PDB file of C-alpha atoms in Angstrom:
ATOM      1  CA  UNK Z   1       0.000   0.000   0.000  1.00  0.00           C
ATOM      2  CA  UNK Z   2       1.414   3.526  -1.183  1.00  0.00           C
ATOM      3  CA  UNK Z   3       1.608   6.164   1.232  1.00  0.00           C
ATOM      4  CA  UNK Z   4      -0.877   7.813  -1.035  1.00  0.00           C
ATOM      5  CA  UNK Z   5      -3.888   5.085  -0.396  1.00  0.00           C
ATOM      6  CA  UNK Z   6      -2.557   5.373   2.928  1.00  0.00           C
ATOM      7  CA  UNK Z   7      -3.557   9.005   3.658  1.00  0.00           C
ATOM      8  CA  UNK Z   8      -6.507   8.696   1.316  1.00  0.00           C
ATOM      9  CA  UNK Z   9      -8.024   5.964   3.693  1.00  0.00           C
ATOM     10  CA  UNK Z  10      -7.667   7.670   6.687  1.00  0.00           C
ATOM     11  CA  UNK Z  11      -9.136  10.945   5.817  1.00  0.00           C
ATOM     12  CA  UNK Z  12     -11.899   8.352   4.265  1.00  0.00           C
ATOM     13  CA  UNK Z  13     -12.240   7.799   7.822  1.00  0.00           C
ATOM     14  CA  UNK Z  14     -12.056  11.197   8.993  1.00  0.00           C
ATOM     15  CA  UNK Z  15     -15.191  12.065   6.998  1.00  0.00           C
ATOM     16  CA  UNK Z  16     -17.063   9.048   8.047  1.00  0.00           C
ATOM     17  CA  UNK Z  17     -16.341   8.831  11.544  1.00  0.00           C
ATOM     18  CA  UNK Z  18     -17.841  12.436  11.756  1.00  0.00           C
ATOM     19  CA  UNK Z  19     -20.969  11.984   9.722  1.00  0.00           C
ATOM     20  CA  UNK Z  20     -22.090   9.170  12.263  1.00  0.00           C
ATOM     21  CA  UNK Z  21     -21.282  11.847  14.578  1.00  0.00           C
ATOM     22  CA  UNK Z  22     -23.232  14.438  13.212  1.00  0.00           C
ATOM     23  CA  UNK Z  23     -26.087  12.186  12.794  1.00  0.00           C
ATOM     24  CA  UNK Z  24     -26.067  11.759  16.436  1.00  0.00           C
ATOM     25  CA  UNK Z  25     -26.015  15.184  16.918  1.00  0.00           C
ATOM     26  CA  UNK Z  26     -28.387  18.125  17.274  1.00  0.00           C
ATOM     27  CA  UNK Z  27     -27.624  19.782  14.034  1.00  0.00           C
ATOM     28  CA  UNK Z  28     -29.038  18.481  10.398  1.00  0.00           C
ATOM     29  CA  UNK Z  29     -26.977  21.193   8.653  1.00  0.00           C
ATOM     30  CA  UNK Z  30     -23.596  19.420  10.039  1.00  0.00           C
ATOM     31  CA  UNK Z  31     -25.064  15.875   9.044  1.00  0.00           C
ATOM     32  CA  UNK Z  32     -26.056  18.022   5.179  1.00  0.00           C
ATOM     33  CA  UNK Z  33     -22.440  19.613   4.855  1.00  0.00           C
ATOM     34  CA  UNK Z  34     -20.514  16.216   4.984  1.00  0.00           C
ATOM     35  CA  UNK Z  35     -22.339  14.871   1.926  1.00  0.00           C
ATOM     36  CA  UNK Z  36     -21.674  15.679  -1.694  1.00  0.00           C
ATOM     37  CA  UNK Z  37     -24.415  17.804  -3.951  1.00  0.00           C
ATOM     38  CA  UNK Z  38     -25.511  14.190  -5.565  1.00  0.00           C
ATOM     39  CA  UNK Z  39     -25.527  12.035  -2.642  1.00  0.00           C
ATOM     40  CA  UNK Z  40     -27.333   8.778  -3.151  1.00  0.00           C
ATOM     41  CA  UNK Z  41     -29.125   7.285   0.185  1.00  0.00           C
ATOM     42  CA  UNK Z  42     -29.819   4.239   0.694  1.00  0.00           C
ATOM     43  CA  UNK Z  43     -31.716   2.112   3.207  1.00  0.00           C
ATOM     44  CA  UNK Z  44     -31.717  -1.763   3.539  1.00  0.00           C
ATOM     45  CA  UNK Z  45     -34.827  -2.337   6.173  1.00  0.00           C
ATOM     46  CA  UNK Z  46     -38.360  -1.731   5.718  1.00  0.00           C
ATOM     47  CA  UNK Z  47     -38.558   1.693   8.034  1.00  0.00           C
ATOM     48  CA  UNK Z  48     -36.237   3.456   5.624  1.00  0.00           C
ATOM     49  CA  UNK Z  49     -36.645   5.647   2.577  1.00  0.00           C
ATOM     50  CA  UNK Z  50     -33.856   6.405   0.127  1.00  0.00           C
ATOM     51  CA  UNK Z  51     -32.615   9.531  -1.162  1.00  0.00           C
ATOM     52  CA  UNK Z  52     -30.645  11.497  -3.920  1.00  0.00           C
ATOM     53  CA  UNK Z  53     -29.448  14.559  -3.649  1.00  0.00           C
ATOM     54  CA  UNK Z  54     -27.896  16.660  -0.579  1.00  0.00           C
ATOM     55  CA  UNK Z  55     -30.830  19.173  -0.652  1.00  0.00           C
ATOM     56  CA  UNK Z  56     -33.373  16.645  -0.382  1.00  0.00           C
ATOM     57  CA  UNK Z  57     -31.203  14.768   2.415  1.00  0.00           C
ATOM     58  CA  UNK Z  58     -31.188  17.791   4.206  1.00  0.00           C
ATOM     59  CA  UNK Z  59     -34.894  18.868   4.348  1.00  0.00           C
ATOM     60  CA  UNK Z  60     -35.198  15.302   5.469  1.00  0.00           C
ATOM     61  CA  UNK Z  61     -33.094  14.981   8.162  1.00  0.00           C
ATOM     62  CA  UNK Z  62     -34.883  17.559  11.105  1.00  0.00           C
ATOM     63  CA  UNK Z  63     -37.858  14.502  10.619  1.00  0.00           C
ATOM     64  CA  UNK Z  64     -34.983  12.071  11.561  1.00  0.00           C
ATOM     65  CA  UNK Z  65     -33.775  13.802  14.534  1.00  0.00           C
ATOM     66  CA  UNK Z  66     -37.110  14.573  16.250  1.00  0.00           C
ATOM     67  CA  UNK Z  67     -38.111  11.259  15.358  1.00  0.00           C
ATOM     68  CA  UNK Z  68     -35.230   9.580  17.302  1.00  0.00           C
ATOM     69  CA  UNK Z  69     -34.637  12.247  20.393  1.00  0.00           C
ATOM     70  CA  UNK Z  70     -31.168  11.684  21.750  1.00  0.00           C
ATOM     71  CA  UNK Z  71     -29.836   8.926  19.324  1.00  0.00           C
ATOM     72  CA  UNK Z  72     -26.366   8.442  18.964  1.00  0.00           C
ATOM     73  CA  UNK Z  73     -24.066   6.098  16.364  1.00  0.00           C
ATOM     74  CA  UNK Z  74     -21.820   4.235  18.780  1.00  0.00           C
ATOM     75  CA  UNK Z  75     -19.003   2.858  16.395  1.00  0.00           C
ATOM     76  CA  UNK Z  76     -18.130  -1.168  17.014  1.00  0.00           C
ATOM     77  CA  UNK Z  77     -15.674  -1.488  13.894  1.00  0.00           C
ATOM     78  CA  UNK Z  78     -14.629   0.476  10.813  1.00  0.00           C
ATOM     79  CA  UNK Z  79     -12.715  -1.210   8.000  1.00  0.00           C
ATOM     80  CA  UNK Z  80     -11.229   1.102   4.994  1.00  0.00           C
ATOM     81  CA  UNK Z  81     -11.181  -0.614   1.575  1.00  0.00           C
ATOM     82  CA  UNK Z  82      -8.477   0.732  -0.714  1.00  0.00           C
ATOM     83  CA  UNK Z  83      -9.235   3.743  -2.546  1.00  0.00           C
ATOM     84  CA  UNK Z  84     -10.230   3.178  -6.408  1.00  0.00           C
ATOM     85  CA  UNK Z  85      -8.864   4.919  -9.421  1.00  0.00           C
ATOM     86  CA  UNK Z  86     -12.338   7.382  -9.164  1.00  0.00           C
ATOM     87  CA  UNK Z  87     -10.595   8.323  -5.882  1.00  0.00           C
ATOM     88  CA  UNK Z  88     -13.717   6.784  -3.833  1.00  0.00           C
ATOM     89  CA  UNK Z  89     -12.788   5.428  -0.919  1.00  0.00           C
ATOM     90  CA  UNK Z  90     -15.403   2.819   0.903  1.00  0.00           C
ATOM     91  CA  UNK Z  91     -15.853   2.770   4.751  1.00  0.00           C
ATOM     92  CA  UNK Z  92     -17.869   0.584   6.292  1.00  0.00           C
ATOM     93  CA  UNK Z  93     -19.040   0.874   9.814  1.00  0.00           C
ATOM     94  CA  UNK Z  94     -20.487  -1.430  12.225  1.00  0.00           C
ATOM     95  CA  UNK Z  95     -22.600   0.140  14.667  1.00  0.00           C
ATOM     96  CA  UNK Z  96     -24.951   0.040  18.070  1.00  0.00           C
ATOM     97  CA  UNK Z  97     -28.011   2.911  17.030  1.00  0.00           C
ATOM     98  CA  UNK Z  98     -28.864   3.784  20.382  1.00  0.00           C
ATOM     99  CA  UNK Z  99     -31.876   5.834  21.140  1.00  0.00           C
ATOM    100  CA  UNK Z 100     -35.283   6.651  22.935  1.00  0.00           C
ATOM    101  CA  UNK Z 101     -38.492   6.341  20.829  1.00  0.00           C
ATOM    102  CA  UNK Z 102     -42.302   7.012  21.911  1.00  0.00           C
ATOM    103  CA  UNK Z 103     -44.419   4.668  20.927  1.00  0.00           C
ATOM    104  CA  UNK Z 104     -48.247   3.880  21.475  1.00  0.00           C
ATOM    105  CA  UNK Z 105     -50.868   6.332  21.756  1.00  0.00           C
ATOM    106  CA  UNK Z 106     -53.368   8.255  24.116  1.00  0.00           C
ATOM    107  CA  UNK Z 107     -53.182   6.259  27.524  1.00  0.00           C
ATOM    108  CA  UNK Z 108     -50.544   3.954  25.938  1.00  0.00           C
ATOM    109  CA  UNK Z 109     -48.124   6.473  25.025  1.00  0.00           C
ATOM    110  CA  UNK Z 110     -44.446   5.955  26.571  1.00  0.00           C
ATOM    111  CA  UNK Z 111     -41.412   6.066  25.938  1.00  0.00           C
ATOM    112  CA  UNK Z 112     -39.171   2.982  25.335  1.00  0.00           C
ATOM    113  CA  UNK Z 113     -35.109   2.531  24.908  1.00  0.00           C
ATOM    114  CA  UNK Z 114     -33.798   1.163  21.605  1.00  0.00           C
ATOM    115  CA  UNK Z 115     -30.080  -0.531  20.828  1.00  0.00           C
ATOM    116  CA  UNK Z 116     -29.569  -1.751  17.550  1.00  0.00           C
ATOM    117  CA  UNK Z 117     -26.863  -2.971  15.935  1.00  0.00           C
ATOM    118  CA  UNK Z 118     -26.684  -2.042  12.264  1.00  0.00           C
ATOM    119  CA  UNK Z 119     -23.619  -1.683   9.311  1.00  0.00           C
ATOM    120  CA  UNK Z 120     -23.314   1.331   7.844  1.00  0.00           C
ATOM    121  CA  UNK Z 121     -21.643   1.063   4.150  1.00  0.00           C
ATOM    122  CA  UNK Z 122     -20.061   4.957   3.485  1.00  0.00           C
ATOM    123  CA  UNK Z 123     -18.539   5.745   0.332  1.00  0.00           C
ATOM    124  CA  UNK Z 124     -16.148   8.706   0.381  1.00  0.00           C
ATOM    125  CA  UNK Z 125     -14.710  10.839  -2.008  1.00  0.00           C
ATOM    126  CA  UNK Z 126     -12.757  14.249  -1.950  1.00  0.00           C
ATOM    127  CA  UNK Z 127     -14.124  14.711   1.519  1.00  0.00           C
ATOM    128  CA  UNK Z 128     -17.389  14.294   0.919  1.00  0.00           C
ATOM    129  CA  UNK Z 129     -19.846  11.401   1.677  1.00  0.00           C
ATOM    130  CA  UNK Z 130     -21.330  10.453  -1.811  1.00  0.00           C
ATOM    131  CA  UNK Z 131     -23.242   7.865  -1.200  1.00  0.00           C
ATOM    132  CA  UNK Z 132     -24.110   5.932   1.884  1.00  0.00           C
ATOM    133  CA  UNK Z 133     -26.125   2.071   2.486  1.00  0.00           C
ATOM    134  CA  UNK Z 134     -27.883   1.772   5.851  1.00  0.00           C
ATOM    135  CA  UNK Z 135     -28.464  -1.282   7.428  1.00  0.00           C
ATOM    136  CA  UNK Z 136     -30.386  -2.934  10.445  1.00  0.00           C
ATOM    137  CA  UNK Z 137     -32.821  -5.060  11.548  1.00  0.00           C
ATOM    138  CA  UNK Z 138     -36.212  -3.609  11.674  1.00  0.00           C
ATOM    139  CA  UNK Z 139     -38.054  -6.171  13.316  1.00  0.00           C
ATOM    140  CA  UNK Z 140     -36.050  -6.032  16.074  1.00  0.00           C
ATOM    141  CA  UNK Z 141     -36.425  -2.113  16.227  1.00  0.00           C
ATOM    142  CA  UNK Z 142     -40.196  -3.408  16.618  1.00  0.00           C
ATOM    143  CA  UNK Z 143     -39.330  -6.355  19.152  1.00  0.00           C
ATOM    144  CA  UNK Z 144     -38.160  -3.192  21.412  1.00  0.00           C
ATOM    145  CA  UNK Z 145     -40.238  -0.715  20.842  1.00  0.00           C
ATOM    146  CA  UNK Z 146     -43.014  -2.493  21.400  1.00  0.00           C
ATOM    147  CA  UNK Z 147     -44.474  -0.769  19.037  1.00  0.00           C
ATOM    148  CA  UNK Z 148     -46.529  -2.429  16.095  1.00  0.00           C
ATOM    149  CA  UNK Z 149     -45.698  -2.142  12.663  1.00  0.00           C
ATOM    150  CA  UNK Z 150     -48.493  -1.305  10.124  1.00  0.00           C
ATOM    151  CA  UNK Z 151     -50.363  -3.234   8.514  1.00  0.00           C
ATOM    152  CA  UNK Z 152     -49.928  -5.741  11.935  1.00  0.00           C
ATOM    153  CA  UNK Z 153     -52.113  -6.189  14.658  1.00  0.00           C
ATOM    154  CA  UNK Z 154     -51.139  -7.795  18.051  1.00  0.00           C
ATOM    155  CA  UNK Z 155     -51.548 -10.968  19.270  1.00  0.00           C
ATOM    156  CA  UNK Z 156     -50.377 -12.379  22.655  1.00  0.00           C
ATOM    157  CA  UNK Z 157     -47.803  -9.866  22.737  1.00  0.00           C
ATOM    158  CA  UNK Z 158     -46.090 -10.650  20.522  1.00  0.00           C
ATOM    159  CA  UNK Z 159     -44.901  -9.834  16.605  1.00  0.00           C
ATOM    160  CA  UNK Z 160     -45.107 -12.642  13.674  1.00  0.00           C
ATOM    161  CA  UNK Z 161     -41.562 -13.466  13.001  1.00  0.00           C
ATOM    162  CA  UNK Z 162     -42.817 -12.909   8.903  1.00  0.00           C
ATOM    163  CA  UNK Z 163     -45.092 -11.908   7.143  1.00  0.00           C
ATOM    164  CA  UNK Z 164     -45.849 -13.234   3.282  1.00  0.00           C
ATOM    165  CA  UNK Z 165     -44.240 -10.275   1.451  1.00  0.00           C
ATOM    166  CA  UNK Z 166     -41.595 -10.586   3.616  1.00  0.00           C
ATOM    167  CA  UNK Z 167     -42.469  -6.474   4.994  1.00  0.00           C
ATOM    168  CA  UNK Z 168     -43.099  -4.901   7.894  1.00  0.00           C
ATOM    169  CA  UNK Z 169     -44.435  -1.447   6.942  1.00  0.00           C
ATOM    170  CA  UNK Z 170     -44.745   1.272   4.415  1.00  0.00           C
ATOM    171  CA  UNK Z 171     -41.605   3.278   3.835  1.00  0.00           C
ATOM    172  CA  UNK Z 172     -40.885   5.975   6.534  1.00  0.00           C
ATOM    173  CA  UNK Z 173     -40.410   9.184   4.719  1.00  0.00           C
ATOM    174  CA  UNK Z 174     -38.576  11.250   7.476  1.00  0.00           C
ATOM    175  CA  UNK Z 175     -35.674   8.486   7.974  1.00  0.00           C
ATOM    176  CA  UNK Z 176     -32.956  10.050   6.107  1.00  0.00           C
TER     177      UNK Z 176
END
């Protein structure tokens, strides 16, 4: 490995490790500023929505926050790949998304503690985030919530482990 790749992954790293910082922070603008103008979102569970394009990210992203109160990224494991002749660099982070949600409604409202673990593939070029693949389980964001996905009703407590389109809701429009 050249010294070149070398400082190329770790400023890959740099970006990355302070976007999942951002997006466990207060402000959407810092989470906006790390991506690139054509930034391509992607989501690989059923609560998610994907995006393209920074401006549509960012009016996207205050939904997020106030959706998930107090969340934060905790980083398990990164791994740099080697940085490709279009200068893209690809960081992928493994991750515990911890958080508070409310759930329920009326007399049922509360408030209950998620901790997911989730991978988080980030692709980075000229200091920029340009495109970014989210994944985690969102059954189990369900299992802990206590919460019940649409389109579900409850029995006995508990959640079907499947259903026959292999779902679990519509597409959440204010996960960025």
């Amino acid at each position: 490995m050249t010294a070149a790749d070398t400082s190329a992954r770790s400023a890959a790293v740099e970006v990355a490790v302070a976007y999942l910082d951002a997006l466990g922070g207060s402000d959407p603008n810092a989470v906006a500023d790390l991506v690139a103008v054509d930034f391509v979102n992607e989501h690989q569970n059923a609560l998610g929505s994907g995006c393209e394009g920074r401006e549509e990210y960012r009016r996207r992203l205050p939904g997020f926050f106030a959706g998930f109160p107090g969340r934060r990224y905790e980083i398990v494991k990164l791994t740099a790949g080697t940085t490709g002749d279009d200068g893209v660099t690809d960081v992928v982070a493994r991750y515990r998304f911890r958080t508070d949600v409310v759930v329920g409604h009326g007399d049922d409202r509360r408030t209950e503690h998620i901790d997911l673990p989730g991978v988080m593939w980030i692709e980075v070029r000229a200091g920029e985030v340009i495109r970014r693949v989210d994944t985690w389980d969102a059954l189990s964001y369900f299992h802990q919530s206590g919460d019940t996905p649409t389109g579900f009703t409850r029995t006995s407590g508990q959640l079907p482990n499947h259903r026959p389109d292999h779902s679990l809701t519509s597409h959440r429009s204010d996960q960025p």
